[in-house]
């Protein structure tokens, strides 16, 4: 043991011991990650509790996105933000006077959205399931959401969207692309 007088810090001089069980010279290859609905929800719940939320798509683009999509939104539209995350896009729509509800699978992200949006009179609340929700929406937004749905869950998610959309309703969505998202002629 050696002590450094100026800092008061100590170091221990320990010789490493060889442990055959911890031999890292030939590490095992990593196992592939198998996503399950529970693991996806845990991921997004932890994301909601992290500082990474400032990088979310909704937070980064919500104001510009409204300028791009507003021409496709009927006046006084009733809108569902499907996969609404922390409610950033919904908040911009509420401020523009639209009636908005959110569907979000992550309970933590739903909590973030509800705490942000509960005071808006035109906020319709949180949709838990398409089976329990009787009203239909003029517009459903799916911005940067569909690519996060597990492949085996896509048919059910699309059925939920269809069930919640009015017969003559509009579905607007995006998926990641290398296109210029600020262009007026980019559609996904």
PDB file of C-alpha atoms in Angstrom:
ATOM      1  CA  UNK A   1       0.000   0.000   0.000  1.00  0.00           C
ATOM      2  CA  UNK A   2       1.334   3.362  -0.975  1.00  0.00           C
ATOM      3  CA  UNK A   3      -0.070   6.736   0.116  1.00  0.00           C
ATOM      4  CA  UNK A   4       0.388   9.980  -1.754  1.00  0.00           C
ATOM      5  CA  UNK A   5       0.837  12.786   0.805  1.00  0.00           C
ATOM      6  CA  UNK A   6      -0.561  15.701  -1.255  1.00  0.00           C
ATOM      7  CA  UNK A   7      -3.822  14.067  -2.271  1.00  0.00           C
ATOM      8  CA  UNK A   8      -4.405  11.573   0.525  1.00  0.00           C
ATOM      9  CA  UNK A   9      -5.123   8.944  -2.150  1.00  0.00           C
ATOM     10  CA  UNK A  10      -3.977   5.408  -1.749  1.00  0.00           C
ATOM     11  CA  UNK A  11      -3.231   2.640  -4.181  1.00  0.00           C
ATOM     12  CA  UNK A  12      -3.072  -1.052  -3.463  1.00  0.00           C
ATOM     13  CA  UNK A  13      -0.395  -3.064  -5.139  1.00  0.00           C
ATOM     14  CA  UNK A  14      -2.194  -6.312  -5.882  1.00  0.00           C
ATOM     15  CA  UNK A  15      -0.788  -8.949  -8.166  1.00  0.00           C
ATOM     16  CA  UNK A  16      -3.432 -10.334 -10.509  1.00  0.00           C
ATOM     17  CA  UNK A  17      -4.141 -14.005  -9.997  1.00  0.00           C
ATOM     18  CA  UNK A  18      -4.808 -16.275 -12.907  1.00  0.00           C
ATOM     19  CA  UNK A  19      -8.355 -17.597 -12.879  1.00  0.00           C
ATOM     20  CA  UNK A  20      -8.914 -20.374 -15.376  1.00  0.00           C
ATOM     21  CA  UNK A  21     -12.698 -19.770 -15.365  1.00  0.00           C
ATOM     22  CA  UNK A  22     -12.193 -16.125 -16.340  1.00  0.00           C
ATOM     23  CA  UNK A  23      -9.722 -16.799 -19.147  1.00  0.00           C
ATOM     24  CA  UNK A  24     -10.523 -14.096 -21.688  1.00  0.00           C
ATOM     25  CA  UNK A  25      -7.987 -15.168 -24.299  1.00  0.00           C
ATOM     26  CA  UNK A  26     -10.747 -16.985 -26.226  1.00  0.00           C
ATOM     27  CA  UNK A  27     -13.988 -15.169 -25.397  1.00  0.00           C
ATOM     28  CA  UNK A  28     -17.257 -16.778 -26.302  1.00  0.00           C
ATOM     29  CA  UNK A  29     -19.046 -15.086 -29.192  1.00  0.00           C
ATOM     30  CA  UNK A  30     -21.952 -12.929 -28.024  1.00  0.00           C
ATOM     31  CA  UNK A  31     -25.399 -14.437 -28.228  1.00  0.00           C
ATOM     32  CA  UNK A  32     -27.803 -12.700 -30.609  1.00  0.00           C
ATOM     33  CA  UNK A  33     -30.421 -10.597 -28.898  1.00  0.00           C
ATOM     34  CA  UNK A  34     -33.937 -11.958 -29.244  1.00  0.00           C
ATOM     35  CA  UNK A  35     -36.449  -9.139 -28.921  1.00  0.00           C
ATOM     36  CA  UNK A  36     -39.722  -9.934 -27.209  1.00  0.00           C
ATOM     37  CA  UNK A  37     -42.668  -7.589 -26.590  1.00  0.00           C
ATOM     38  CA  UNK A  38     -41.653  -7.419 -22.913  1.00  0.00           C
ATOM     39  CA  UNK A  39     -38.043  -6.565 -23.754  1.00  0.00           C
ATOM     40  CA  UNK A  40     -39.136  -3.870 -26.224  1.00  0.00           C
ATOM     41  CA  UNK A  41     -41.358  -2.309 -23.567  1.00  0.00           C
ATOM     42  CA  UNK A  42     -38.546  -2.389 -20.993  1.00  0.00           C
ATOM     43  CA  UNK A  43     -36.220  -0.764 -23.518  1.00  0.00           C
ATOM     44  CA  UNK A  44     -38.628   2.141 -24.155  1.00  0.00           C
ATOM     45  CA  UNK A  45     -39.464   2.460 -20.452  1.00  0.00           C
ATOM     46  CA  UNK A  46     -35.757   2.840 -19.676  1.00  0.00           C
ATOM     47  CA  UNK A  47     -35.340   5.227 -22.611  1.00  0.00           C
ATOM     48  CA  UNK A  48     -38.095   7.398 -21.122  1.00  0.00           C
ATOM     49  CA  UNK A  49     -36.165   7.641 -17.856  1.00  0.00           C
ATOM     50  CA  UNK A  50     -32.885   8.561 -19.541  1.00  0.00           C
ATOM     51  CA  UNK A  51     -31.540  11.865 -20.834  1.00  0.00           C
ATOM     52  CA  UNK A  52     -31.721  10.393 -24.354  1.00  0.00           C
ATOM     53  CA  UNK A  53     -35.318  11.598 -24.716  1.00  0.00           C
ATOM     54  CA  UNK A  54     -33.996  14.960 -25.901  1.00  0.00           C
ATOM     55  CA  UNK A  55     -32.874  13.147 -29.079  1.00  0.00           C
ATOM     56  CA  UNK A  56     -36.281  11.647 -29.850  1.00  0.00           C
ATOM     57  CA  UNK A  57     -37.732  12.201 -33.309  1.00  0.00           C
ATOM     58  CA  UNK A  58     -40.750  14.055 -31.914  1.00  0.00           C
ATOM     59  CA  UNK A  59     -38.687  16.478 -29.890  1.00  0.00           C
ATOM     60  CA  UNK A  60     -36.325  17.182 -32.781  1.00  0.00           C
ATOM     61  CA  UNK A  61     -38.819  17.705 -35.602  1.00  0.00           C
ATOM     62  CA  UNK A  62     -42.310  18.350 -34.190  1.00  0.00           C
ATOM     63  CA  UNK A  63     -42.575  22.039 -35.146  1.00  0.00           C
ATOM     64  CA  UNK A  64     -41.240  21.523 -38.674  1.00  0.00           C
ATOM     65  CA  UNK A  65     -43.320  18.395 -39.083  1.00  0.00           C
ATOM     66  CA  UNK A  66     -46.533  20.320 -38.439  1.00  0.00           C
ATOM     67  CA  UNK A  67     -45.615  22.742 -41.235  1.00  0.00           C
ATOM     68  CA  UNK A  68     -45.115  19.807 -43.614  1.00  0.00           C
ATOM     69  CA  UNK A  69     -48.265  17.825 -42.761  1.00  0.00           C
ATOM     70  CA  UNK A  70     -50.750  20.591 -41.986  1.00  0.00           C
ATOM     71  CA  UNK A  71     -52.054  20.647 -45.561  1.00  0.00           C
ATOM     72  CA  UNK A  72     -53.135  16.993 -45.120  1.00  0.00           C
ATOM     73  CA  UNK A  73     -54.991  17.614 -41.860  1.00  0.00           C
ATOM     74  CA  UNK A  74     -58.691  18.430 -42.156  1.00  0.00           C
ATOM     75  CA  UNK A  75     -59.856  21.480 -40.251  1.00  0.00           C
ATOM     76  CA  UNK A  76     -60.910  20.458 -36.720  1.00  0.00           C
ATOM     77  CA  UNK A  77     -59.387  16.999 -37.250  1.00  0.00           C
ATOM     78  CA  UNK A  78     -59.452  14.438 -34.481  1.00  0.00           C
ATOM     79  CA  UNK A  79     -55.913  12.960 -34.509  1.00  0.00           C
ATOM     80  CA  UNK A  80     -54.307   9.893 -32.951  1.00  0.00           C
ATOM     81  CA  UNK A  81     -50.537   9.976 -32.494  1.00  0.00           C
ATOM     82  CA  UNK A  82     -49.821   6.227 -32.715  1.00  0.00           C
ATOM     83  CA  UNK A  83     -46.543   5.577 -30.896  1.00  0.00           C
ATOM     84  CA  UNK A  84     -46.672   9.123 -29.554  1.00  0.00           C
ATOM     85  CA  UNK A  85     -43.695   8.722 -27.237  1.00  0.00           C
ATOM     86  CA  UNK A  86     -43.329  11.595 -24.788  1.00  0.00           C
ATOM     87  CA  UNK A  87     -46.050  13.644 -26.487  1.00  0.00           C
ATOM     88  CA  UNK A  88     -43.906  16.195 -28.314  1.00  0.00           C
ATOM     89  CA  UNK A  89     -45.736  15.944 -31.647  1.00  0.00           C
ATOM     90  CA  UNK A  90     -49.103  15.775 -29.871  1.00  0.00           C
ATOM     91  CA  UNK A  91     -48.289  18.951 -27.959  1.00  0.00           C
ATOM     92  CA  UNK A  92     -47.581  20.910 -31.149  1.00  0.00           C
ATOM     93  CA  UNK A  93     -50.860  19.637 -32.646  1.00  0.00           C
ATOM     94  CA  UNK A  94     -52.776  20.580 -29.484  1.00  0.00           C
ATOM     95  CA  UNK A  95     -51.276  24.071 -29.589  1.00  0.00           C
ATOM     96  CA  UNK A  96     -52.476  24.342 -33.205  1.00  0.00           C
ATOM     97  CA  UNK A  97     -56.037  23.598 -32.020  1.00  0.00           C
ATOM     98  CA  UNK A  98     -56.459  19.949 -33.047  1.00  0.00           C
ATOM     99  CA  UNK A  99     -58.066  17.326 -30.824  1.00  0.00           C
ATOM    100  CA  UNK A 100     -55.381  14.723 -30.126  1.00  0.00           C
ATOM    101  CA  UNK A 101     -55.095  11.354 -28.391  1.00  0.00           C
ATOM    102  CA  UNK A 102     -51.977   9.235 -27.923  1.00  0.00           C
ATOM    103  CA  UNK A 103     -51.357   5.522 -28.228  1.00  0.00           C
ATOM    104  CA  UNK A 104     -48.023   4.547 -26.683  1.00  0.00           C
ATOM    105  CA  UNK A 105     -46.919   1.060 -25.660  1.00  0.00           C
ATOM    106  CA  UNK A 106     -44.347   2.208 -23.093  1.00  0.00           C
ATOM    107  CA  UNK A 107     -45.933   3.015 -19.749  1.00  0.00           C
ATOM    108  CA  UNK A 108     -43.083   5.386 -18.804  1.00  0.00           C
ATOM    109  CA  UNK A 109     -43.285   7.314 -22.077  1.00  0.00           C
ATOM    110  CA  UNK A 110     -47.094   7.462 -21.659  1.00  0.00           C
ATOM    111  CA  UNK A 111     -46.591   8.919 -18.183  1.00  0.00           C
ATOM    112  CA  UNK A 112     -44.234  11.550 -19.628  1.00  0.00           C
ATOM    113  CA  UNK A 113     -46.804  12.459 -22.288  1.00  0.00           C
ATOM    114  CA  UNK A 114     -49.733  12.578 -19.861  1.00  0.00           C
ATOM    115  CA  UNK A 115     -47.881  14.827 -17.426  1.00  0.00           C
ATOM    116  CA  UNK A 116     -47.079  17.199 -20.295  1.00  0.00           C
ATOM    117  CA  UNK A 117     -50.496  17.189 -22.005  1.00  0.00           C
ATOM    118  CA  UNK A 118     -53.140  16.733 -19.298  1.00  0.00           C
ATOM    119  CA  UNK A 119     -53.915  20.447 -19.029  1.00  0.00           C
ATOM    120  CA  UNK A 120     -54.856  20.905 -22.700  1.00  0.00           C
ATOM    121  CA  UNK A 121     -58.640  21.025 -23.082  1.00  0.00           C
ATOM    122  CA  UNK A 122     -58.443  19.451 -26.545  1.00  0.00           C
ATOM    123  CA  UNK A 123     -56.323  16.500 -25.310  1.00  0.00           C
ATOM    124  CA  UNK A 124     -58.436  13.358 -25.662  1.00  0.00           C
ATOM    125  CA  UNK A 125     -56.193  11.224 -23.478  1.00  0.00           C
ATOM    126  CA  UNK A 126     -54.337   7.992 -23.818  1.00  0.00           C
ATOM    127  CA  UNK A 127     -55.694   5.098 -25.890  1.00  0.00           C
ATOM    128  CA  UNK A 128     -54.848   1.784 -24.225  1.00  0.00           C
ATOM    129  CA  UNK A 129     -56.205  -0.545 -26.883  1.00  0.00           C
ATOM    130  CA  UNK A 130     -58.093  -0.296 -30.136  1.00  0.00           C
ATOM    131  CA  UNK A 131     -60.509  -2.905 -28.780  1.00  0.00           C
ATOM    132  CA  UNK A 132     -61.671  -0.671 -25.934  1.00  0.00           C
ATOM    133  CA  UNK A 133     -61.771   2.601 -27.866  1.00  0.00           C
ATOM    134  CA  UNK A 134     -65.066   3.260 -29.655  1.00  0.00           C
ATOM    135  CA  UNK A 135     -64.262   6.548 -31.416  1.00  0.00           C
ATOM    136  CA  UNK A 136     -62.546   6.707 -34.783  1.00  0.00           C
ATOM    137  CA  UNK A 137     -59.943   9.252 -35.831  1.00  0.00           C
ATOM    138  CA  UNK A 138     -59.795  11.490 -38.907  1.00  0.00           C
ATOM    139  CA  UNK A 139     -56.023  11.169 -38.989  1.00  0.00           C
ATOM    140  CA  UNK A 140     -53.572   8.697 -37.482  1.00  0.00           C
ATOM    141  CA  UNK A 141     -49.908   9.642 -37.325  1.00  0.00           C
ATOM    142  CA  UNK A 142     -47.174   6.967 -37.260  1.00  0.00           C
ATOM    143  CA  UNK A 143     -43.945   8.930 -37.333  1.00  0.00           C
ATOM    144  CA  UNK A 144     -40.803   6.825 -36.901  1.00  0.00           C
ATOM    145  CA  UNK A 145     -42.830   4.083 -35.196  1.00  0.00           C
ATOM    146  CA  UNK A 146     -43.473   1.191 -37.547  1.00  0.00           C
ATOM    147  CA  UNK A 147     -39.826   0.142 -37.702  1.00  0.00           C
ATOM    148  CA  UNK A 148     -39.874  -0.432 -33.931  1.00  0.00           C
ATOM    149  CA  UNK A 149     -42.712  -2.961 -34.058  1.00  0.00           C
ATOM    150  CA  UNK A 150     -41.631  -6.589 -33.894  1.00  0.00           C
ATOM    151  CA  UNK A 151     -42.178  -8.358 -37.194  1.00  0.00           C
ATOM    152  CA  UNK A 152     -44.649 -10.830 -35.702  1.00  0.00           C
ATOM    153  CA  UNK A 153     -46.663  -7.927 -34.210  1.00  0.00           C
ATOM    154  CA  UNK A 154     -46.987  -5.857 -37.402  1.00  0.00           C
ATOM    155  CA  UNK A 155     -50.273  -7.454 -38.580  1.00  0.00           C
ATOM    156  CA  UNK A 156     -51.929  -6.763 -35.203  1.00  0.00           C
ATOM    157  CA  UNK A 157     -50.554  -3.211 -35.091  1.00  0.00           C
ATOM    158  CA  UNK A 158     -51.880  -2.499 -38.588  1.00  0.00           C
ATOM    159  CA  UNK A 159     -55.260  -3.985 -37.633  1.00  0.00           C
ATOM    160  CA  UNK A 160     -55.334  -1.675 -34.598  1.00  0.00           C
ATOM    161  CA  UNK A 161     -54.599   1.314 -36.817  1.00  0.00           C
ATOM    162  CA  UNK A 162     -57.282   0.322 -39.331  1.00  0.00           C
ATOM    163  CA  UNK A 163     -59.800  -0.206 -36.512  1.00  0.00           C
ATOM    164  CA  UNK A 164     -59.119   3.284 -35.120  1.00  0.00           C
ATOM    165  CA  UNK A 165     -59.117   5.142 -38.454  1.00  0.00           C
ATOM    166  CA  UNK A 166     -62.349   6.544 -39.906  1.00  0.00           C
ATOM    167  CA  UNK A 167     -63.399   4.998 -43.198  1.00  0.00           C
ATOM    168  CA  UNK A 168     -62.304   8.080 -45.160  1.00  0.00           C
ATOM    169  CA  UNK A 169     -59.483   8.874 -42.734  1.00  0.00           C
ATOM    170  CA  UNK A 170     -55.848   9.595 -43.452  1.00  0.00           C
ATOM    171  CA  UNK A 171     -52.801   7.683 -42.249  1.00  0.00           C
ATOM    172  CA  UNK A 172     -49.587   9.716 -42.266  1.00  0.00           C
ATOM    173  CA  UNK A 173     -46.309   8.075 -41.393  1.00  0.00           C
ATOM    174  CA  UNK A 174     -42.598   7.994 -41.841  1.00  0.00           C
ATOM    175  CA  UNK A 175     -39.904   5.375 -41.577  1.00  0.00           C
ATOM    176  CA  UNK A 176     -36.156   6.056 -41.522  1.00  0.00           C
ATOM    177  CA  UNK A 177     -34.750   6.944 -44.908  1.00  0.00           C
ATOM    178  CA  UNK A 178     -31.714   8.594 -46.407  1.00  0.00           C
ATOM    179  CA  UNK A 179     -33.965  11.100 -48.150  1.00  0.00           C
ATOM    180  CA  UNK A 180     -33.954  14.799 -47.350  1.00  0.00           C
ATOM    181  CA  UNK A 181     -36.766  15.049 -44.760  1.00  0.00           C
ATOM    182  CA  UNK A 182     -37.022  18.822 -45.165  1.00  0.00           C
ATOM    183  CA  UNK A 183     -38.088  18.502 -48.792  1.00  0.00           C
ATOM    184  CA  UNK A 184     -41.768  19.052 -49.651  1.00  0.00           C
ATOM    185  CA  UNK A 185     -41.795  16.021 -51.927  1.00  0.00           C
ATOM    186  CA  UNK A 186     -40.625  13.243 -49.593  1.00  0.00           C
ATOM    187  CA  UNK A 187     -43.273  10.677 -48.749  1.00  0.00           C
ATOM    188  CA  UNK A 188     -42.902   7.331 -47.011  1.00  0.00           C
TER     189      UNK A 188
END
